[in-house]
């Protein structure tokens, strides 16, 4: 199955530069089908744990989850209990979930750009496969994308809706709480002193990260392990150390994303005939990305688990890149911006999954119950 997917992906890259709309539509549909196939039917390293969580929630009715649930991630438990209460088993739940997820993904992408195929192509590059393995992070990633897409309308109503979505996302996975301060940060992110200190801290990370690494990692580990909050202490099982080459790739990825977003935002601010919604979207992406850079040193020190915070920005980043590509007249600039984005995404995927756990990616292709049942 993996070679079929690679072939379709290669055709998708060619279709991105094609001007034949029918060709793009067909390739997009085929690529979406394979993404659905992977989400709905592939075995993953975490699948057994998610099946246990599904069975645990199945012991409660949806109302009982809200009133009596004592475990973590009550929102995810409530969501799955809606299906188990309707006598839907875990395999059927995955099929329905994959359908709902991809429908919402396509719907909200299409609200911002018509270049669905390019968005999917970059998303597959990173972080689709990791999101598939970590289902709750997948849900939070989509909710963060939708929340800030709505927030970029900059009205009181959309702000309330966006904050509400992020709060609900916190009940799916506590990592979503990382994004709540963005709404406050957005009020003063343009301050030049704040910008200076954030960029200084982020860009100079290679100069001090090794010096501070051991002490800071020890402090963080002790805090996580001693916390009485289960949602926090659970992270102590992750080792907070990063190889030398990986920390510099994290540094390149995060700063690279920021400067691409900053470049696009500055270009848009100079244009007078640009839609206000698009301008606001880039402004929102800029503010969120700058906020993420505050935690760049921590990412360089701890890697993987903190990487979930940065990963949940990826859809916002990809859509921003694609929107800009649509407005650029220079083919050379289109290729340059797209190539830089693709390189940043692939390098992040390389250190986050492909290099250390390529077998987990192959598992998604080789152990797919739907493919093996109907196509083999």
mmCIF file of C-alpha atoms in Angstrom:
data_model
loop_
_atom_site.group_PDB
_atom_site.id
_atom_site.type_symbol
_atom_site.label_atom_id
_atom_site.label_comp_id
_atom_site.label_asym_id
_atom_site.label_seq_id
_atom_site.Cartn_x
_atom_site.Cartn_y
_atom_site.Cartn_z
ATOM 1 C CA UNK A 1 0.000 0.000 0.000
ATOM 2 C CA UNK A 2 2.871 2.384 0.755
ATOM 3 C CA UNK A 3 4.111 2.414 -2.840
ATOM 4 C CA UNK A 4 0.632 3.150 -4.142
ATOM 5 C CA UNK A 5 0.397 6.048 -1.703
ATOM 6 C CA UNK A 6 3.838 7.345 -2.686
ATOM 7 C CA UNK A 7 2.818 7.201 -6.358
ATOM 8 C CA UNK A 8 -0.390 9.101 -5.667
ATOM 9 C CA UNK A 9 1.552 11.648 -3.604
ATOM 10 C CA UNK A 10 4.014 12.169 -6.472
ATOM 11 C CA UNK A 11 1.121 12.655 -8.886
ATOM 12 C CA UNK A 12 -0.365 15.095 -6.369
ATOM 13 C CA UNK A 13 2.807 17.195 -6.455
ATOM 14 C CA UNK A 14 2.558 17.342 -10.243
ATOM 15 C CA UNK A 15 -1.144 18.197 -10.020
ATOM 16 C CA UNK A 16 -0.359 21.141 -7.722
ATOM 17 C CA UNK A 17 1.411 22.912 -10.591
ATOM 18 C CA UNK A 18 -1.139 21.850 -13.179
ATOM 19 C CA UNK A 19 -3.786 24.298 -14.372
ATOM 20 C CA UNK A 20 -6.302 21.549 -15.161
ATOM 21 C CA UNK A 21 -8.952 21.810 -12.437
ATOM 22 C CA UNK A 22 -10.477 18.405 -13.166
ATOM 23 C CA UNK A 23 -7.074 16.758 -12.724
ATOM 24 C CA UNK A 24 -6.563 18.503 -9.395
ATOM 25 C CA UNK A 25 -10.028 17.510 -8.218
ATOM 26 C CA UNK A 26 -9.532 13.819 -9.057
ATOM 27 C CA UNK A 27 -6.101 13.668 -7.412
ATOM 28 C CA UNK A 28 -7.422 15.496 -4.328
ATOM 29 C CA UNK A 29 -10.282 13.003 -4.050
ATOM 30 C CA UNK A 30 -7.926 10.016 -4.350
ATOM 31 C CA UNK A 31 -5.501 11.484 -1.797
ATOM 32 C CA UNK A 32 -8.366 12.171 0.596
ATOM 33 C CA UNK A 33 -9.550 8.588 0.201
ATOM 34 C CA UNK A 34 -6.138 7.279 1.227
ATOM 35 C CA UNK A 35 -5.983 9.674 4.172
ATOM 36 C CA UNK A 36 -9.400 8.381 5.215
ATOM 37 C CA UNK A 37 -8.182 4.814 4.747
ATOM 38 C CA UNK A 38 -5.208 5.416 7.048
ATOM 39 C CA UNK A 39 -7.232 7.227 9.711
ATOM 40 C CA UNK A 40 -10.078 4.722 9.659
ATOM 41 C CA UNK A 41 -8.291 1.413 9.345
ATOM 42 C CA UNK A 42 -4.570 1.514 10.128
ATOM 43 C CA UNK A 43 -3.043 -0.068 13.189
ATOM 44 C CA UNK A 44 -0.828 2.293 15.211
ATOM 45 C CA UNK A 45 1.501 2.022 18.163
ATOM 46 C CA UNK A 46 -1.079 3.829 20.359
ATOM 47 C CA UNK A 47 -4.200 2.130 19.005
ATOM 48 C CA UNK A 48 -4.476 -0.392 21.846
ATOM 49 C CA UNK A 49 -4.430 2.423 24.411
ATOM 50 C CA UNK A 50 -7.181 4.255 22.557
ATOM 51 C CA UNK A 51 -9.257 1.091 22.448
ATOM 52 C CA UNK A 52 -8.901 0.776 26.215
ATOM 53 C CA UNK A 53 -9.989 4.396 26.615
ATOM 54 C CA UNK A 54 -12.980 3.751 24.362
ATOM 55 C CA UNK A 55 -14.020 0.705 26.407
ATOM 56 C CA UNK A 56 -13.596 2.612 29.668
ATOM 57 C CA UNK A 57 -15.888 5.403 28.435
ATOM 58 C CA UNK A 58 -18.349 2.779 27.159
ATOM 59 C CA UNK A 59 -19.054 1.823 30.784
ATOM 60 C CA UNK A 60 -20.759 5.202 31.197
ATOM 61 C CA UNK A 61 -23.647 6.901 29.469
ATOM 62 C CA UNK A 62 -22.812 10.366 28.062
ATOM 63 C CA UNK A 63 -24.602 11.996 31.014
ATOM 64 C CA UNK A 64 -22.727 9.804 33.493
ATOM 65 C CA UNK A 65 -19.433 10.819 31.911
ATOM 66 C CA UNK A 66 -20.264 14.471 32.574
ATOM 67 C CA UNK A 67 -21.352 13.812 36.154
ATOM 68 C CA UNK A 68 -19.245 10.864 37.343
ATOM 69 C CA UNK A 69 -16.117 10.607 35.204
ATOM 70 C CA UNK A 70 -12.970 10.630 37.359
ATOM 71 C CA UNK A 71 -10.354 10.056 34.671
ATOM 72 C CA UNK A 72 -8.460 12.446 32.433
ATOM 73 C CA UNK A 73 -9.733 14.083 29.239
ATOM 74 C CA UNK A 74 -13.429 14.149 30.061
ATOM 75 C CA UNK A 75 -14.215 15.784 26.723
ATOM 76 C CA UNK A 76 -12.709 12.907 24.755
ATOM 77 C CA UNK A 77 -14.452 10.403 27.040
ATOM 78 C CA UNK A 78 -17.779 12.145 26.491
ATOM 79 C CA UNK A 79 -17.221 12.221 22.723
ATOM 80 C CA UNK A 80 -16.497 8.497 22.514
ATOM 81 C CA UNK A 81 -19.335 7.640 24.903
ATOM 82 C CA UNK A 82 -21.807 9.144 22.419
ATOM 83 C CA UNK A 83 -20.817 6.395 19.981
ATOM 84 C CA UNK A 84 -20.555 3.518 22.442
ATOM 85 C CA UNK A 85 -23.995 4.477 23.840
ATOM 86 C CA UNK A 86 -25.352 3.983 20.288
ATOM 87 C CA UNK A 87 -23.817 0.454 20.280
ATOM 88 C CA UNK A 88 -21.039 1.448 17.891
ATOM 89 C CA UNK A 89 -17.868 -0.561 18.451
ATOM 90 C CA UNK A 90 -14.358 0.881 18.335
ATOM 91 C CA UNK A 91 -13.630 -0.082 14.707
ATOM 92 C CA UNK A 92 -16.891 1.485 13.550
ATOM 93 C CA UNK A 93 -16.126 4.546 15.642
ATOM 94 C CA UNK A 94 -12.796 4.999 13.833
ATOM 95 C CA UNK A 95 -14.524 4.897 10.439
ATOM 96 C CA UNK A 96 -17.103 7.485 11.480
ATOM 97 C CA UNK A 97 -14.473 9.631 13.190
ATOM 98 C CA UNK A 98 -12.194 9.628 10.131
ATOM 99 C CA UNK A 99 -15.128 10.710 7.952
ATOM 100 C CA UNK A 100 -16.123 13.541 10.288
ATOM 101 C CA UNK A 101 -12.540 14.702 10.727
ATOM 102 C CA UNK A 102 -11.732 14.897 7.025
ATOM 103 C CA UNK A 103 -15.067 16.562 6.251
ATOM 104 C CA UNK A 104 -14.355 19.312 8.815
ATOM 105 C CA UNK A 105 -10.756 19.636 7.653
ATOM 106 C CA UNK A 106 -11.758 20.106 4.010
ATOM 107 C CA UNK A 107 -14.659 22.404 4.913
ATOM 108 C CA UNK A 108 -12.551 24.856 6.909
ATOM 109 C CA UNK A 109 -9.600 24.739 4.518
ATOM 110 C CA UNK A 110 -11.936 25.588 1.642
ATOM 111 C CA UNK A 111 -13.238 28.597 3.587
ATOM 112 C CA UNK A 112 -9.772 30.143 3.257
ATOM 113 C CA UNK A 113 -8.305 28.725 0.043
ATOM 114 C CA UNK A 114 -9.298 26.804 -3.073
ATOM 115 C CA UNK A 115 -5.912 25.057 -3.201
ATOM 116 C CA UNK A 116 -6.993 22.066 -1.149
ATOM 117 C CA UNK A 117 -4.537 19.748 -2.886
ATOM 118 C CA UNK A 118 -1.489 21.844 -1.966
ATOM 119 C CA UNK A 119 -2.620 22.048 1.670
ATOM 120 C CA UNK A 120 -3.061 18.275 1.819
ATOM 121 C CA UNK A 121 0.289 17.686 0.114
ATOM 122 C CA UNK A 122 2.121 19.776 2.709
ATOM 123 C CA UNK A 123 0.054 18.329 5.573
ATOM 124 C CA UNK A 124 0.990 14.781 4.553
ATOM 125 C CA UNK A 125 4.637 15.815 4.575
ATOM 126 C CA UNK A 126 4.179 16.691 8.251
ATOM 127 C CA UNK A 127 2.381 16.121 10.625
ATOM 128 C CA UNK A 128 -0.419 13.895 9.274
ATOM 129 C CA UNK A 129 1.218 10.570 10.137
ATOM 130 C CA UNK A 130 2.060 11.621 13.686
ATOM 131 C CA UNK A 131 -1.442 13.036 14.135
ATOM 132 C CA UNK A 132 -2.862 9.700 12.989
ATOM 133 C CA UNK A 133 -0.919 7.917 15.720
ATOM 134 C CA UNK A 134 -1.950 10.420 18.407
ATOM 135 C CA UNK A 135 -5.719 10.771 17.920
ATOM 136 C CA UNK A 136 -6.391 13.241 20.729
ATOM 137 C CA UNK A 137 -3.635 15.524 19.444
ATOM 138 C CA UNK A 138 -5.189 15.181 15.989
ATOM 139 C CA UNK A 139 -8.509 16.442 17.374
ATOM 140 C CA UNK A 140 -6.860 19.303 19.268
ATOM 141 C CA UNK A 141 -4.854 20.274 16.175
ATOM 142 C CA UNK A 142 -8.035 20.620 14.138
ATOM 143 C CA UNK A 143 -9.829 22.503 16.942
ATOM 144 C CA UNK A 144 -6.925 24.969 17.319
ATOM 145 C CA UNK A 145 -6.968 25.532 13.556
ATOM 146 C CA UNK A 146 -10.721 26.168 13.545
ATOM 147 C CA UNK A 147 -10.563 28.357 16.672
ATOM 148 C CA UNK A 148 -7.966 30.780 15.309
ATOM 149 C CA UNK A 149 -9.536 30.740 11.872
ATOM 150 C CA UNK A 150 -12.724 32.019 13.515
ATOM 151 C CA UNK A 151 -10.815 34.348 15.851
ATOM 152 C CA UNK A 152 -9.166 36.088 12.889
ATOM 153 C CA UNK A 153 -12.517 37.757 12.117
ATOM 154 C CA UNK A 154 -11.761 39.980 15.144
ATOM 155 C CA UNK A 155 -15.238 40.514 16.547
ATOM 156 C CA UNK A 156 -16.442 39.982 20.093
ATOM 157 C CA UNK A 157 -18.610 37.073 18.975
ATOM 158 C CA UNK A 158 -15.820 35.266 17.109
ATOM 159 C CA UNK A 159 -13.430 35.829 20.028
ATOM 160 C CA UNK A 160 -15.880 34.209 22.448
ATOM 161 C CA UNK A 161 -16.437 31.309 20.058
ATOM 162 C CA UNK A 162 -12.692 30.810 19.547
ATOM 163 C CA UNK A 163 -11.919 30.835 23.270
ATOM 164 C CA UNK A 164 -14.791 28.401 23.859
ATOM 165 C CA UNK A 165 -13.401 26.010 21.237
ATOM 166 C CA UNK A 166 -9.948 26.061 22.846
ATOM 167 C CA UNK A 167 -11.465 25.493 26.300
ATOM 168 C CA UNK A 168 -13.378 22.492 24.976
ATOM 169 C CA UNK A 169 -10.169 21.268 23.323
ATOM 170 C CA UNK A 170 -8.550 21.313 26.780
ATOM 171 C CA UNK A 171 -10.986 18.589 27.830
ATOM 172 C CA UNK A 172 -9.814 16.453 24.901
ATOM 173 C CA UNK A 173 -6.123 16.934 25.713
ATOM 174 C CA UNK A 174 -4.641 19.278 28.298
ATOM 175 C CA UNK A 175 -2.046 20.493 25.776
ATOM 176 C CA UNK A 176 -4.715 22.795 24.298
ATOM 177 C CA UNK A 177 -4.416 24.956 27.444
ATOM 178 C CA UNK A 178 -1.067 26.071 26.031
ATOM 179 C CA UNK A 179 -2.998 28.150 23.473
ATOM 180 C CA UNK A 180 -5.317 29.977 25.883
ATOM 181 C CA UNK A 181 -2.767 32.726 26.738
ATOM 182 C CA UNK A 182 -2.543 33.603 23.027
ATOM 183 C CA UNK A 183 -5.778 35.580 23.320
ATOM 184 C CA UNK A 184 -4.147 37.772 25.981
ATOM 185 C CA UNK A 185 -0.771 37.864 24.212
ATOM 186 C CA UNK A 186 -2.506 39.134 21.059
ATOM 187 C CA UNK A 187 -3.254 42.393 22.862
ATOM 188 C CA UNK A 188 0.394 43.429 23.202
ATOM 189 C CA UNK A 189 2.397 41.315 20.759
ATOM 190 C CA UNK A 190 3.243 44.374 18.620
ATOM 191 C CA UNK A 191 5.302 45.944 21.406
ATOM 192 C CA UNK A 192 8.818 46.335 19.971
ATOM 193 C CA UNK A 193 10.517 45.399 23.246
ATOM 194 C CA UNK A 194 8.530 42.175 23.499
ATOM 195 C CA UNK A 195 9.396 41.361 19.884
ATOM 196 C CA UNK A 196 13.071 42.077 20.517
ATOM 197 C CA UNK A 197 13.392 39.883 23.604
ATOM 198 C CA UNK A 198 11.414 36.987 22.105
ATOM 199 C CA UNK A 199 13.471 36.984 18.916
ATOM 200 C CA UNK A 200 16.714 37.383 20.873
ATOM 201 C CA UNK A 201 15.841 34.395 23.058
ATOM 202 C CA UNK A 202 14.748 32.262 20.127
ATOM 203 C CA UNK A 203 17.476 33.109 17.621
ATOM 204 C CA UNK A 204 20.298 32.840 20.148
ATOM 205 C CA UNK A 205 19.152 29.455 21.460
ATOM 206 C CA UNK A 206 22.140 27.546 19.966
ATOM 207 C CA UNK A 207 24.457 29.729 22.100
ATOM 208 C CA UNK A 208 22.971 28.776 25.466
ATOM 209 C CA UNK A 209 20.844 25.660 25.060
ATOM 210 C CA UNK A 210 23.655 23.225 25.908
ATOM 211 C CA UNK A 211 24.731 25.264 28.920
ATOM 212 C CA UNK A 212 21.256 25.375 30.450
ATOM 213 C CA UNK A 213 20.034 22.016 29.165
ATOM 214 C CA UNK A 214 20.953 19.700 32.021
ATOM 215 C CA UNK A 215 19.828 21.943 34.862
ATOM 216 C CA UNK A 216 16.571 23.045 33.258
ATOM 217 C CA UNK A 217 15.619 19.518 32.151
ATOM 218 C CA UNK A 218 16.185 18.307 35.716
ATOM 219 C CA UNK A 219 13.982 21.070 37.158
ATOM 220 C CA UNK A 220 11.193 20.345 34.665
ATOM 221 C CA UNK A 221 11.342 16.591 35.274
ATOM 222 C CA UNK A 222 11.179 17.073 39.044
ATOM 223 C CA UNK A 223 8.215 19.421 38.695
ATOM 224 C CA UNK A 224 6.315 17.014 36.457
ATOM 225 C CA UNK A 225 7.027 13.966 38.604
ATOM 226 C CA UNK A 226 6.063 15.680 41.877
ATOM 227 C CA UNK A 227 2.867 17.311 40.601
ATOM 228 C CA UNK A 228 -0.334 16.143 42.281
ATOM 229 C CA UNK A 229 -2.265 16.913 39.102
ATOM 230 C CA UNK A 230 -2.503 13.748 36.987
ATOM 231 C CA UNK A 231 -2.863 15.815 33.795
ATOM 232 C CA UNK A 232 0.592 17.284 34.500
ATOM 233 C CA UNK A 233 2.443 14.412 36.178
ATOM 234 C CA UNK A 234 1.648 12.070 33.259
ATOM 235 C CA UNK A 235 4.211 13.972 31.180
ATOM 236 C CA UNK A 236 7.025 12.901 33.513
ATOM 237 C CA UNK A 237 7.258 9.615 31.615
ATOM 238 C CA UNK A 238 8.742 11.466 28.662
ATOM 239 C CA UNK A 239 12.497 11.888 28.684
ATOM 240 C CA UNK A 240 13.459 15.560 28.495
ATOM 241 C CA UNK A 241 16.608 15.484 26.427
ATOM 242 C CA UNK A 242 17.280 16.077 22.758
ATOM 243 C CA UNK A 243 20.149 15.059 20.509
ATOM 244 C CA UNK A 244 22.389 17.839 19.227
ATOM 245 C CA UNK A 245 21.253 17.697 15.619
ATOM 246 C CA UNK A 246 17.557 17.491 16.578
ATOM 247 C CA UNK A 247 17.557 20.619 18.745
ATOM 248 C CA UNK A 248 19.008 22.662 15.887
ATOM 249 C CA UNK A 249 16.403 21.332 13.468
ATOM 250 C CA UNK A 250 13.687 22.316 15.973
ATOM 251 C CA UNK A 251 15.327 25.740 16.080
ATOM 252 C CA UNK A 252 15.363 25.991 12.277
ATOM 253 C CA UNK A 253 11.760 24.792 11.951
ATOM 254 C CA UNK A 254 10.258 27.208 14.470
ATOM 255 C CA UNK A 255 12.246 30.257 13.443
ATOM 256 C CA UNK A 256 11.813 29.376 9.775
ATOM 257 C CA UNK A 257 8.020 29.238 10.212
ATOM 258 C CA UNK A 258 8.029 32.590 11.983
ATOM 259 C CA UNK A 259 10.088 34.421 9.368
ATOM 260 C CA UNK A 260 8.007 33.006 6.515
ATOM 261 C CA UNK A 261 4.829 34.135 8.274
ATOM 262 C CA UNK A 262 6.410 37.533 9.059
ATOM 263 C CA UNK A 263 7.451 37.959 5.417
ATOM 264 C CA UNK A 264 3.943 37.148 4.168
ATOM 265 C CA UNK A 265 2.321 39.406 6.754
ATOM 266 C CA UNK A 266 4.569 42.334 5.813
ATOM 267 C CA UNK A 267 3.875 41.797 2.118
ATOM 268 C CA UNK A 268 0.123 41.756 2.740
ATOM 269 C CA UNK A 269 0.238 44.880 4.906
ATOM 270 C CA UNK A 270 1.663 46.796 1.941
ATOM 271 C CA UNK A 271 -1.232 45.814 -0.326
ATOM 272 C CA UNK A 272 -4.402 47.878 -0.425
ATOM 273 C CA UNK A 273 -6.669 45.538 -2.392
ATOM 274 C CA UNK A 274 -6.387 42.522 -0.072
ATOM 275 C CA UNK A 275 -9.427 41.073 1.695
ATOM 276 C CA UNK A 276 -9.589 42.183 5.325
ATOM 277 C CA UNK A 277 -10.251 38.603 6.469
ATOM 278 C CA UNK A 278 -7.064 37.390 4.790
ATOM 279 C CA UNK A 279 -5.045 40.230 6.292
ATOM 280 C CA UNK A 280 -6.443 39.406 9.734
ATOM 281 C CA UNK A 281 -5.671 35.721 9.243
ATOM 282 C CA UNK A 282 -2.001 36.466 8.594
ATOM 283 C CA UNK A 283 -1.926 38.825 11.554
ATOM 284 C CA UNK A 284 -3.332 36.064 13.765
ATOM 285 C CA UNK A 285 -0.808 33.522 12.469
ATOM 286 C CA UNK A 286 1.985 36.018 13.113
ATOM 287 C CA UNK A 287 0.848 36.594 16.710
ATOM 288 C CA UNK A 288 0.461 32.863 17.426
ATOM 289 C CA UNK A 289 3.839 32.046 15.887
ATOM 290 C CA UNK A 290 5.548 34.800 17.886
ATOM 291 C CA UNK A 291 3.915 33.418 21.029
ATOM 292 C CA UNK A 292 5.306 29.964 20.197
ATOM 293 C CA UNK A 293 8.820 31.383 19.950
ATOM 294 C CA UNK A 294 8.652 32.243 23.656
ATOM 295 C CA UNK A 295 8.876 28.490 24.258
ATOM 296 C CA UNK A 296 11.549 27.828 21.650
ATOM 297 C CA UNK A 297 14.281 27.251 24.290
ATOM 298 C CA UNK A 298 12.056 24.704 26.060
ATOM 299 C CA UNK A 299 11.379 22.952 22.757
ATOM 300 C CA UNK A 300 15.080 22.810 22.016
ATOM 301 C CA UNK A 301 15.665 21.196 25.406
ATOM 302 C CA UNK A 302 12.768 18.786 25.626
ATOM 303 C CA UNK A 303 11.711 18.010 22.063
ATOM 304 C CA UNK A 304 8.925 15.491 21.501
ATOM 305 C CA UNK A 305 6.211 16.234 24.054
ATOM 306 C CA UNK A 306 6.607 20.011 23.866
ATOM 307 C CA UNK A 307 6.613 19.495 20.099
ATOM 308 C CA UNK A 308 2.876 18.806 20.287
ATOM 309 C CA UNK A 309 2.349 22.490 21.122
ATOM 310 C CA UNK A 310 4.193 23.581 17.985
ATOM 311 C CA UNK A 311 2.614 20.838 15.882
ATOM 312 C CA UNK A 312 -0.870 22.198 16.589
ATOM 313 C CA UNK A 313 0.117 25.391 14.745
ATOM 314 C CA UNK A 314 1.072 23.533 11.565
ATOM 315 C CA UNK A 315 -2.299 23.666 9.782
ATOM 316 C CA UNK A 316 -2.514 27.413 10.397
ATOM 317 C CA UNK A 317 0.991 27.763 8.951
ATOM 318 C CA UNK A 318 0.313 25.593 5.887
ATOM 319 C CA UNK A 319 -2.915 27.394 5.004
ATOM 320 C CA UNK A 320 -1.157 30.771 5.371
ATOM 321 C CA UNK A 321 1.536 29.632 2.947
ATOM 322 C CA UNK A 322 -1.024 28.366 0.432
ATOM 323 C CA UNK A 323 -3.135 31.535 0.600
ATOM 324 C CA UNK A 324 -0.034 33.596 -0.139
ATOM 325 C CA UNK A 325 1.029 31.311 -2.999
ATOM 326 C CA UNK A 326 -2.352 31.923 -4.635
ATOM 327 C CA UNK A 327 -1.747 35.674 -4.743
ATOM 328 C CA UNK A 328 1.858 35.599 -5.984
ATOM 329 C CA UNK A 329 2.383 36.190 -9.698
ATOM 330 C CA UNK A 330 6.041 35.193 -9.835
ATOM 331 C CA UNK A 331 6.472 31.453 -10.428
ATOM 332 C CA UNK A 332 9.975 31.637 -8.975
ATOM 333 C CA UNK A 333 8.693 33.136 -5.726
ATOM 334 C CA UNK A 334 5.933 30.517 -5.551
ATOM 335 C CA UNK A 335 8.488 27.736 -5.893
ATOM 336 C CA UNK A 336 10.811 29.358 -3.344
ATOM 337 C CA UNK A 337 8.158 29.878 -0.647
ATOM 338 C CA UNK A 338 6.599 26.437 -1.171
ATOM 339 C CA UNK A 339 10.014 24.755 -1.153
ATOM 340 C CA UNK A 340 11.080 26.490 2.059
ATOM 341 C CA UNK A 341 7.821 25.502 3.766
ATOM 342 C CA UNK A 342 8.193 21.909 2.533
ATOM 343 C CA UNK A 343 11.814 21.734 3.752
ATOM 344 C CA UNK A 344 10.903 23.057 7.203
ATOM 345 C CA UNK A 345 8.005 20.594 7.491
ATOM 346 C CA UNK A 346 10.033 17.611 6.285
ATOM 347 C CA UNK A 347 12.951 18.362 8.621
ATOM 348 C CA UNK A 348 10.572 18.607 11.570
ATOM 349 C CA UNK A 349 8.976 15.326 10.506
ATOM 350 C CA UNK A 350 12.419 13.754 10.107
ATOM 351 C CA UNK A 351 13.453 14.387 13.712
ATOM 352 C CA UNK A 352 9.923 14.006 15.099
ATOM 353 C CA UNK A 353 9.047 10.660 13.517
ATOM 354 C CA UNK A 354 10.644 9.503 10.276
ATOM 355 C CA UNK A 355 14.245 9.011 11.424
ATOM 356 C CA UNK A 356 13.625 7.423 14.823
ATOM 357 C CA UNK A 357 10.345 5.605 14.185
ATOM 358 C CA UNK A 358 10.004 4.964 10.462
ATOM 359 C CA UNK A 359 8.632 1.518 11.284
ATOM 360 C CA UNK A 360 5.634 3.223 12.906
ATOM 361 C CA UNK A 361 4.902 4.962 9.599
ATOM 362 C CA UNK A 362 5.228 1.715 7.640
ATOM 363 C CA UNK A 363 2.841 0.119 10.118
ATOM 364 C CA UNK A 364 0.152 2.555 9.004
ATOM 365 C CA UNK A 365 0.416 1.167 5.472
ATOM 366 C CA UNK A 366 1.113 -2.490 6.154
ATOM 367 C CA UNK A 367 -1.459 -3.074 8.896
ATOM 368 C CA UNK A 368 -4.678 -1.610 7.572
ATOM 369 C CA UNK A 369 -7.784 -3.681 8.200
ATOM 370 C CA UNK A 370 -9.877 -1.991 5.476
ATOM 371 C CA UNK A 371 -7.191 -2.267 2.794
ATOM 372 C CA UNK A 372 -6.372 -5.863 3.692
ATOM 373 C CA UNK A 373 -10.065 -6.845 3.698
ATOM 374 C CA UNK A 374 -11.258 -5.204 0.494
ATOM 375 C CA UNK A 375 -8.215 -4.577 -1.675
ATOM 376 C CA UNK A 376 -5.945 -7.583 -1.127
#
